[in-house]
Short mmCIF file of C-alpha atoms (C1' of nucleotides) in Angstrom, two decimals:
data_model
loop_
_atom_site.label_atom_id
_atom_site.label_comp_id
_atom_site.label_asym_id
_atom_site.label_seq_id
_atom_site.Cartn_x
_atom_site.Cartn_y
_atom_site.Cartn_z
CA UNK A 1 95.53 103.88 86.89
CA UNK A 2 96.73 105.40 84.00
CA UNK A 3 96.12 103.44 80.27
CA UNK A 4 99.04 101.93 78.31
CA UNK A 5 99.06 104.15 74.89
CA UNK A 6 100.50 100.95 73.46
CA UNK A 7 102.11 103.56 70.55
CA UNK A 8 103.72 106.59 72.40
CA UNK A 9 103.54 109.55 71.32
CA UNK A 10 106.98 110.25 71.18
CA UNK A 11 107.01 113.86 69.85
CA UNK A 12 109.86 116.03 70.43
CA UNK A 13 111.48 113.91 73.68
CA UNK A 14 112.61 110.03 74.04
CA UNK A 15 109.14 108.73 75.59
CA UNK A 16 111.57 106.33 77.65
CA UNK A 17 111.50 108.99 80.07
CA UNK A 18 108.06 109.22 80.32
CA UNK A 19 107.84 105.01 80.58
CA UNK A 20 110.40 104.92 83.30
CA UNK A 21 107.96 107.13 86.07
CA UNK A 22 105.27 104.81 84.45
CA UNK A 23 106.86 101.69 85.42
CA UNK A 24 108.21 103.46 88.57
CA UNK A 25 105.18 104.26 90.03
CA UNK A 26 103.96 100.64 89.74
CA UNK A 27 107.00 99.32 91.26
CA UNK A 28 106.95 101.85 94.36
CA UNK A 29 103.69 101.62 94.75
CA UNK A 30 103.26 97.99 94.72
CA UNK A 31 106.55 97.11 96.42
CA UNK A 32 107.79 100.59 98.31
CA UNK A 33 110.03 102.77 97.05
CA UNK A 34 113.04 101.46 98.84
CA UNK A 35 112.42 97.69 98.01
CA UNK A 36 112.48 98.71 94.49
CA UNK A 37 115.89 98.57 92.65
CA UNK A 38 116.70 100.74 89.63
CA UNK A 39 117.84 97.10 88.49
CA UNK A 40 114.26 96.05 88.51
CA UNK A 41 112.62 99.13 87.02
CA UNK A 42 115.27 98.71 84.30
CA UNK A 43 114.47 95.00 83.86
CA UNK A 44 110.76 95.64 83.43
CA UNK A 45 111.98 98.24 80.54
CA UNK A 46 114.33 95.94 79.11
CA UNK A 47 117.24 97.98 79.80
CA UNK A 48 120.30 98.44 82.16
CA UNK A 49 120.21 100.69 84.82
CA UNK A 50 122.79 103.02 83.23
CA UNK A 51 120.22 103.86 80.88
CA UNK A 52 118.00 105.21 83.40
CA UNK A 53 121.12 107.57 84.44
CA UNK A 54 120.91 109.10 81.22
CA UNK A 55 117.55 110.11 81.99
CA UNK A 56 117.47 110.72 85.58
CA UNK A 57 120.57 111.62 87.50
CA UNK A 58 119.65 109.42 90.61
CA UNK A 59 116.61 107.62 91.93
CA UNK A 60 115.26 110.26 94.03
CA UNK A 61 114.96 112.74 90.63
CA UNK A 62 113.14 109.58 89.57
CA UNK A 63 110.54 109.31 92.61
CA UNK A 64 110.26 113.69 92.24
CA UNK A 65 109.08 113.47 88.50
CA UNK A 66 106.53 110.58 89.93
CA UNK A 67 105.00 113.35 92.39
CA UNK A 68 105.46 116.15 90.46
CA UNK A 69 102.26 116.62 88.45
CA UNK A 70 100.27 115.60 91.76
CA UNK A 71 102.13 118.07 93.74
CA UNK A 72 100.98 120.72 91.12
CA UNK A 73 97.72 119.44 91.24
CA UNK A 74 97.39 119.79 94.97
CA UNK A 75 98.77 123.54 94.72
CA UNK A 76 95.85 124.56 92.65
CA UNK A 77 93.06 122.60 94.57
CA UNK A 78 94.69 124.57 98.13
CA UNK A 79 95.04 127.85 96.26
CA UNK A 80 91.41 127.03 95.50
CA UNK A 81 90.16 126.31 98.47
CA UNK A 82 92.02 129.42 99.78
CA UNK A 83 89.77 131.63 97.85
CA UNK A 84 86.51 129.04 99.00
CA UNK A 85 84.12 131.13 102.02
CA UNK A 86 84.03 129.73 105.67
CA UNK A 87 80.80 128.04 105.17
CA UNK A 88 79.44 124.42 105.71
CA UNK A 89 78.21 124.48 102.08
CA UNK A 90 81.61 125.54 100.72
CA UNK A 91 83.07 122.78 102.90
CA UNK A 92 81.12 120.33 101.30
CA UNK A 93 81.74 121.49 97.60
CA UNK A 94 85.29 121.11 98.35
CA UNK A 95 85.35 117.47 99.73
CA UNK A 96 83.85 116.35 96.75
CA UNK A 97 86.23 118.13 94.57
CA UNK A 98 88.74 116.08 96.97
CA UNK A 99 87.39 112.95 96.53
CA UNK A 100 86.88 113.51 92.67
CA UNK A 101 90.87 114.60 91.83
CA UNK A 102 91.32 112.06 94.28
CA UNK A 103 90.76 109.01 91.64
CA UNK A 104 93.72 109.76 89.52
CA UNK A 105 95.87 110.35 92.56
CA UNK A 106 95.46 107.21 94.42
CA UNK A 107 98.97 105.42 93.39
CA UNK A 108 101.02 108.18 94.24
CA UNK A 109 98.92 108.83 97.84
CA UNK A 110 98.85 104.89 98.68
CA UNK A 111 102.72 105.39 97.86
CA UNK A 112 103.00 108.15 100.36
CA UNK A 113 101.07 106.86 102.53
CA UNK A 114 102.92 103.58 103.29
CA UNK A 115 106.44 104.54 102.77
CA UNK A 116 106.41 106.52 105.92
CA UNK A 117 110.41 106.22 106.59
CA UNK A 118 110.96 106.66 103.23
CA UNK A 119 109.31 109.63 102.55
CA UNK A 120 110.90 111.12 105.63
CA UNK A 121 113.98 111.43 104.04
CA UNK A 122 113.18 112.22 100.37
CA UNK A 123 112.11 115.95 99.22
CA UNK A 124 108.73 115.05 97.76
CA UNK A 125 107.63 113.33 101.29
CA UNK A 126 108.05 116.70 102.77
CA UNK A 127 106.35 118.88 99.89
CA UNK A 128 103.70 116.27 99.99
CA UNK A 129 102.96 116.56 103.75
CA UNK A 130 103.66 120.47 103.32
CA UNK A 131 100.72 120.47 101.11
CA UNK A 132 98.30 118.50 103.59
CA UNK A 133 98.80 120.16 106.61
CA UNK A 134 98.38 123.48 104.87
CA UNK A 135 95.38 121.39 103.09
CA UNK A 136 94.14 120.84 107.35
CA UNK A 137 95.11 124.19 108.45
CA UNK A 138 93.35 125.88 105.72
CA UNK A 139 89.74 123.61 106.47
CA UNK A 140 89.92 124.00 110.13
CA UNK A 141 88.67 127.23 111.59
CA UNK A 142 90.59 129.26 113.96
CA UNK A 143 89.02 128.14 117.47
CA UNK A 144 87.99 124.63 116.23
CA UNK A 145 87.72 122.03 119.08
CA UNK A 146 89.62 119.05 119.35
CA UNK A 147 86.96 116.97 118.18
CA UNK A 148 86.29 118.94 114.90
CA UNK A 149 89.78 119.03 113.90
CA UNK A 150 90.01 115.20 114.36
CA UNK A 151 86.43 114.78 112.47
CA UNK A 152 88.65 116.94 109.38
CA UNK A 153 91.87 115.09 109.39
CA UNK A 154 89.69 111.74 109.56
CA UNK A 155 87.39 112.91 106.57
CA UNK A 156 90.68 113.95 104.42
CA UNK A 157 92.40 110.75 105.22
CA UNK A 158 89.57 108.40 104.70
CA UNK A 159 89.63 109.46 101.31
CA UNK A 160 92.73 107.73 100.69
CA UNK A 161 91.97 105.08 103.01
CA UNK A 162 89.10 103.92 101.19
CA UNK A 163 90.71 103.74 97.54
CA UNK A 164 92.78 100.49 98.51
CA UNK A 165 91.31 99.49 101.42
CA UNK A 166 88.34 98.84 99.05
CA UNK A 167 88.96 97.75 96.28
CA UNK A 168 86.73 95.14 95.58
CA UNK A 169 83.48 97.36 95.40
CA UNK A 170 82.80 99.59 91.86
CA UNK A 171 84.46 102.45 91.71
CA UNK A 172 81.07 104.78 91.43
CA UNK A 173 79.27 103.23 94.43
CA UNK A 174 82.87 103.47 96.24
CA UNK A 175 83.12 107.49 95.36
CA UNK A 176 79.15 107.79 96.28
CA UNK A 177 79.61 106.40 99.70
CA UNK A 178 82.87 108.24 100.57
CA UNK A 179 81.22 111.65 99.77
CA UNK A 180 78.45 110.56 101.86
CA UNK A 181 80.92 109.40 105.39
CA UNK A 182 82.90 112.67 104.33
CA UNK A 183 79.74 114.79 104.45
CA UNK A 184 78.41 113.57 107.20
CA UNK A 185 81.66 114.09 109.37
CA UNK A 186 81.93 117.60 108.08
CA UNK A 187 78.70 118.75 108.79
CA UNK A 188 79.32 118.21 112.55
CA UNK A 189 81.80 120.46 112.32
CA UNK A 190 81.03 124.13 113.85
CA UNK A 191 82.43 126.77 111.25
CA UNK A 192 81.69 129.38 113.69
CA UNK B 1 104.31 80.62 118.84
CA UNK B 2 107.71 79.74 117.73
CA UNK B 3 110.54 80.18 120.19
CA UNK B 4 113.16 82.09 118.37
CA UNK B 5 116.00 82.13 121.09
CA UNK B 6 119.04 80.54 119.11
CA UNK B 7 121.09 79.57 122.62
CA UNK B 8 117.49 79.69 124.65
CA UNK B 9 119.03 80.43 128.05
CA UNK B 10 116.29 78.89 130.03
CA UNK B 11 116.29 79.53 133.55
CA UNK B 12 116.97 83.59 133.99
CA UNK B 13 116.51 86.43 131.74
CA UNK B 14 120.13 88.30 130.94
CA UNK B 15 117.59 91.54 130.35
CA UNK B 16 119.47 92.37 127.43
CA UNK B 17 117.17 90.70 125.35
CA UNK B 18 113.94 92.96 127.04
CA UNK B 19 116.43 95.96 126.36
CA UNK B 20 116.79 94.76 122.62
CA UNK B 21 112.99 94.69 122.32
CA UNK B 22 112.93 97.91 123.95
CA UNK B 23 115.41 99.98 121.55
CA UNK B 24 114.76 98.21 118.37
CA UNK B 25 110.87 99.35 118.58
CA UNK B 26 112.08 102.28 119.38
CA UNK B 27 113.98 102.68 116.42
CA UNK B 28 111.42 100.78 113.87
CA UNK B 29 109.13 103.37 115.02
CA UNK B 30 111.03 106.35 114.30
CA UNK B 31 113.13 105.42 111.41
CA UNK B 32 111.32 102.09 109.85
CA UNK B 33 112.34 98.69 110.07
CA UNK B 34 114.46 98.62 106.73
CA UNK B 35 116.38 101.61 107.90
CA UNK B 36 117.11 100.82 111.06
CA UNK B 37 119.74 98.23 111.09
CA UNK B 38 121.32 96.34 114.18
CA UNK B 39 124.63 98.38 113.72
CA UNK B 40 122.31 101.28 115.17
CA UNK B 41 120.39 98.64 117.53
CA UNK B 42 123.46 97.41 118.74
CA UNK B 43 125.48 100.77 119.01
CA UNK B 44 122.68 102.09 121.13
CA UNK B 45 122.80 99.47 123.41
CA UNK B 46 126.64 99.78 123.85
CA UNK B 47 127.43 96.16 122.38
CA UNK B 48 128.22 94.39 118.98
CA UNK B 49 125.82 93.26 116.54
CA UNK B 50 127.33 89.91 117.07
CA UNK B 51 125.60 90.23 120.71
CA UNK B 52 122.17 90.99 118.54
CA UNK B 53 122.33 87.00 117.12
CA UNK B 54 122.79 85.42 120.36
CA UNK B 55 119.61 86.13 121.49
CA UNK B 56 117.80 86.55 118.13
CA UNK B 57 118.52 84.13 115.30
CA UNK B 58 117.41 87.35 112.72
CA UNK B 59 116.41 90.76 112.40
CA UNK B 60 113.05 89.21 111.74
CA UNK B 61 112.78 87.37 115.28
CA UNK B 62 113.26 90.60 116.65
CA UNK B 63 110.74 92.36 115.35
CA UNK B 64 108.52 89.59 116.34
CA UNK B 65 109.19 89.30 119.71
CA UNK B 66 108.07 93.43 119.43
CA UNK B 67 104.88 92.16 118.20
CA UNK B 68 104.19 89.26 120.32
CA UNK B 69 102.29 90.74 123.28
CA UNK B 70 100.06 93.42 120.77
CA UNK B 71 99.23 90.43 118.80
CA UNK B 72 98.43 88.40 121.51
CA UNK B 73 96.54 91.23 122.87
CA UNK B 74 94.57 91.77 120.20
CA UNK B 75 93.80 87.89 119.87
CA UNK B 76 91.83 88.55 123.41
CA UNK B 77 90.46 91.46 122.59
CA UNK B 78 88.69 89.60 119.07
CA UNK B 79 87.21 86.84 120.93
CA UNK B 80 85.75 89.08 123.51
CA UNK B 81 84.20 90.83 120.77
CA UNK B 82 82.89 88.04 119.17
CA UNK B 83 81.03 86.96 121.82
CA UNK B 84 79.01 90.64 122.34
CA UNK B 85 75.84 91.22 120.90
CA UNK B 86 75.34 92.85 117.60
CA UNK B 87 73.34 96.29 119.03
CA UNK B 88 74.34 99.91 118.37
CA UNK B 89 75.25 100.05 122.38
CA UNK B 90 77.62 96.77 122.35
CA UNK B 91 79.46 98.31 119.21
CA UNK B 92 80.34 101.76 121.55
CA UNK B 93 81.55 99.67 124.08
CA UNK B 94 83.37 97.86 122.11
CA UNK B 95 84.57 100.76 120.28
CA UNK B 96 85.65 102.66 123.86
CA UNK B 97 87.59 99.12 124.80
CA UNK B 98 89.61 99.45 121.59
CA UNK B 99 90.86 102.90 121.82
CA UNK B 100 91.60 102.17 125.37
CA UNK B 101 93.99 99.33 124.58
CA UNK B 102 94.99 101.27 121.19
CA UNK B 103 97.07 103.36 124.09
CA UNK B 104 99.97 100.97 125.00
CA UNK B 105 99.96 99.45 120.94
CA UNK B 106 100.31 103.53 119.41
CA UNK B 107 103.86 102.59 118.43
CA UNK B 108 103.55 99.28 116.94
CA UNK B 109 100.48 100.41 115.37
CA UNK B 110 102.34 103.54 114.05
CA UNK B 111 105.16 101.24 112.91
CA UNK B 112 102.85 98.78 111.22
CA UNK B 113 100.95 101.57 109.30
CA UNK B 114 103.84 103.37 108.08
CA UNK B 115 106.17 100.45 107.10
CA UNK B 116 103.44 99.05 104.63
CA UNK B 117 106.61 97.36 102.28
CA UNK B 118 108.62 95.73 105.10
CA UNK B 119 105.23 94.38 106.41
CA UNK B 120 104.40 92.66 103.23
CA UNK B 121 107.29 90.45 103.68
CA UNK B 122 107.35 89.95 107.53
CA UNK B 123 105.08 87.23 108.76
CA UNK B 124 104.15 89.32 112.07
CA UNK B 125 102.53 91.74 109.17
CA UNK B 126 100.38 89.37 107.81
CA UNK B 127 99.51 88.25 111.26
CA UNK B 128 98.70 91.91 112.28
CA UNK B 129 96.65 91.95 109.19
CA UNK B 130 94.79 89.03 109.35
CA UNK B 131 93.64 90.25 112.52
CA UNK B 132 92.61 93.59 111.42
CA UNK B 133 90.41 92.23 108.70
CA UNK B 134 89.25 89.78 111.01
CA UNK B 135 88.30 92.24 113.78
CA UNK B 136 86.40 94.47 110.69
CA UNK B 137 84.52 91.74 109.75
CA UNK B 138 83.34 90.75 112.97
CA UNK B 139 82.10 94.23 113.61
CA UNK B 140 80.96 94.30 110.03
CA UNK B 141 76.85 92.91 109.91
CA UNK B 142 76.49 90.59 106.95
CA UNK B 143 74.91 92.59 104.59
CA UNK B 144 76.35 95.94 105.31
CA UNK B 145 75.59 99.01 103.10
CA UNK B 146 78.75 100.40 101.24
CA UNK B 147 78.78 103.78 103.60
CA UNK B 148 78.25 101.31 106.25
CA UNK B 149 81.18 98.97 105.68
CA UNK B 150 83.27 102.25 105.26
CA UNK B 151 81.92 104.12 108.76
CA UNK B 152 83.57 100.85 110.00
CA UNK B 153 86.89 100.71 108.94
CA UNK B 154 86.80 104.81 108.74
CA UNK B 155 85.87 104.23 112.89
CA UNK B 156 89.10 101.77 113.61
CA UNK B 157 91.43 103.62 110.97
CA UNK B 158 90.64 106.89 112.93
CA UNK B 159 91.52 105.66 116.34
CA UNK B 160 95.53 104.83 114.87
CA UNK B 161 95.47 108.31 112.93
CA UNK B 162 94.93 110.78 115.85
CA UNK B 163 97.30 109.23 118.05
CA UNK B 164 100.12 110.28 115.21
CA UNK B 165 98.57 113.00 114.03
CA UNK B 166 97.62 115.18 116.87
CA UNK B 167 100.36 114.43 119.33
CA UNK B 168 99.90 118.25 120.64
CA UNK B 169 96.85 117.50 122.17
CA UNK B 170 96.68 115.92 126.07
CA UNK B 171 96.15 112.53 125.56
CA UNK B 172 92.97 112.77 128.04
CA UNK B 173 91.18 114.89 125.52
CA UNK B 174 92.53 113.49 122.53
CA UNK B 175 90.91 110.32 123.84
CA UNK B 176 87.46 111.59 124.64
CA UNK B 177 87.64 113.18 121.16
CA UNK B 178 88.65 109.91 119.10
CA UNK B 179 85.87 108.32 121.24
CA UNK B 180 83.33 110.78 120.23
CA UNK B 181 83.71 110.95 117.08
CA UNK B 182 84.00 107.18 116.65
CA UNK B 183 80.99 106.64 118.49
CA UNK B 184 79.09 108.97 116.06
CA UNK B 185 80.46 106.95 112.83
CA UNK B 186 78.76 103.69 114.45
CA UNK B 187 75.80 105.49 115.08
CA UNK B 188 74.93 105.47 111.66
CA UNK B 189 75.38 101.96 110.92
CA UNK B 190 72.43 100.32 110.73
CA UNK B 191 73.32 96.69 112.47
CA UNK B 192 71.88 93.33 111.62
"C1'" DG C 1 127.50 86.56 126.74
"C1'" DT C 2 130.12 89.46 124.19
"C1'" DC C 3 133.88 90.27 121.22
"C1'" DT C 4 136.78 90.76 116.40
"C1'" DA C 5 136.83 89.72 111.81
"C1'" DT C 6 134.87 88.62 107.67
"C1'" DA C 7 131.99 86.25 104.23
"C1'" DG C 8 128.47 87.16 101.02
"C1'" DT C 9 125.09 89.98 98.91
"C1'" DG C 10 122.99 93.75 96.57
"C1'" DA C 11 122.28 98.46 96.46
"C1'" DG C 12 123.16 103.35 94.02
"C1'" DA C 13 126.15 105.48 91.13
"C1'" DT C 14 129.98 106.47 87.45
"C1'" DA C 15 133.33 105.97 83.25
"C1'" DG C 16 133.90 105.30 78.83
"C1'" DA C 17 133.05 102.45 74.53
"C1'" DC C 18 129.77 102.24 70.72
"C1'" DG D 1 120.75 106.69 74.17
"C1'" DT D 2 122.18 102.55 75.59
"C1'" DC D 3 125.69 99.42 76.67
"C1'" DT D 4 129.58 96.75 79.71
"C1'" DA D 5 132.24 96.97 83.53
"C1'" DT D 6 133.34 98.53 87.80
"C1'" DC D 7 133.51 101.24 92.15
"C1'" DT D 8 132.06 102.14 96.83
"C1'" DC D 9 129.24 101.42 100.41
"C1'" DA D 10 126.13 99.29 103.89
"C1'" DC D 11 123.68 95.57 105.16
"C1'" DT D 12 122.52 90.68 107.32
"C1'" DA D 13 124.60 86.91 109.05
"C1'" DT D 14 128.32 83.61 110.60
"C1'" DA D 15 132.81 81.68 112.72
"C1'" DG D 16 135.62 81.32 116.31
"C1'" DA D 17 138.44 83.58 120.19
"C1'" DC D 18 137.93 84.98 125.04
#
DNA sequence: GTCTATAGTGAGATAGAC
DNA sequence: GTCTATCTCACTATAGAC
């Protein structure tokens, strides 16, 4: 997760913006986004929720500044991947950029994730699974068989499966072995 | 288990309470158990909420009662397992048994994957837990590589995935795909 | 066994003082 | 930028009539 900065930088905006989708994310991520009350976010910040309305003009403005920079991120890795050739080598390259940008990103996935219902109904959920079927699409070939375009869904997903189903292991030998199942599930894939 | 009935009409069934069951899965499925709430349960059955709490003493026993069979289910299906011998060829058959039975349990497995929050707080989601981990660790040999302990959970993670993921696909030969593919994640696993 | 009516709670959101 | 105070709404759950 991200570190504390114990001193913000508070340069030209109030930094209580920027501590609110801090102490957010936690929040949703630990107890789901709709289990989570602006009262407690505000709590944790030692304010009153009408504080937080100064900043955000409802909750779901708060959970879209959450996603944001990951949604960007995930634009630029598929734009990336666009431009990547059709081979099994290229394929590879690109899971481990996956897992790699995956690190930083594995609040806001395990958030996605398991708020299913939730992220039905709010704009980010739909970006977000925008992003990963076009993400799918993109990897599978045209005339891939059923059993290649399940071994690519299952290699993308175990990504995030891993990060907190995992935990207890060291982060380096974690990413080694993931990149390892993820290879090996790709490279029975036919790229035709 | 505990007998939830408030009234506990012994001798026959009314059927109302099956049909309860029936919708509020249904709707826990589609919408998640926080947001569906027995208004909707109750509307959709044509009677009262009021009707809802004389044969469930809570929204909680309800979605119990949905989980009772799967969990009972998947109580048999554990000890089977446990007795089976740890070779590669016991592990596919008990790999093919599992995504058989995964069949009938796609939607409470569905709802129990997406609803991560609500499950943290319901005692039928710790109970589905416990026996997830407890299934993984009986398929898990004791001194299991890090790739290894992943191909695992990857293997029964994958089977719950492609039955919500690639609902296109005939169920016949989604199945033979999740099967092959799963089979070829245990065949790397190096048991004992 | 199902109804009407309502208690009790807590959520998101707003108005206006400071 | 943050506060107090309040509004509106929906929910779970209960009481008692029929």
């Amino acid at each position: 997760m991200t570190d504390d900065t114990p001193t913000a930088p508070e340069g030209r905006q109030s930094g209580t913006r920027q501590r609110i989708q801090q102490v957010a994310l936690e929040l949703f991520a630990e107890y789901g986004y709709d289990k989570t009350s602006l009262r407690e976010i505000a709590e944790r910040l030692g304010v009153t929720k009408a504080a937080l309305y100064y900043h955000f003009k409802s909750k779901e403005a708060i959970i879209a500044a959450v996603f944001e920079e990951i949604l960007e991120e995930m634009d630029g890795f598929i734009a990336w991947t666009k431009t990547q050739p059709r081979t099994s080598t290229a394929r590879q390259q690109i899971a481990q950029r996956y897992v790699e940008s995956s690190k930083g990103a594995s609040s806001v996935m395990r958030l996605f994730q398991e708020n299913g219902p939730a992220m039905r109904e709010l704009k980010v959920g739909e970006q977000m699974r925008d992003r990963l079927i076009d993400l799918v699409n993109t990897l599978t070939p045209e005339h891939a068989s059923v059993p290649d375009k399940l071994r690519i869904r299952i290699a993308l997903f175990a990504v995030q499966l891993s990060r907190f189903s995992m935990q207890d292991v060291p982060v380096e030998e974690l990413d080694a072995a993931i990149v390892e199942v993820v290879f090996e599930l790709l490279d029975r894939v036919s790229w035709e």
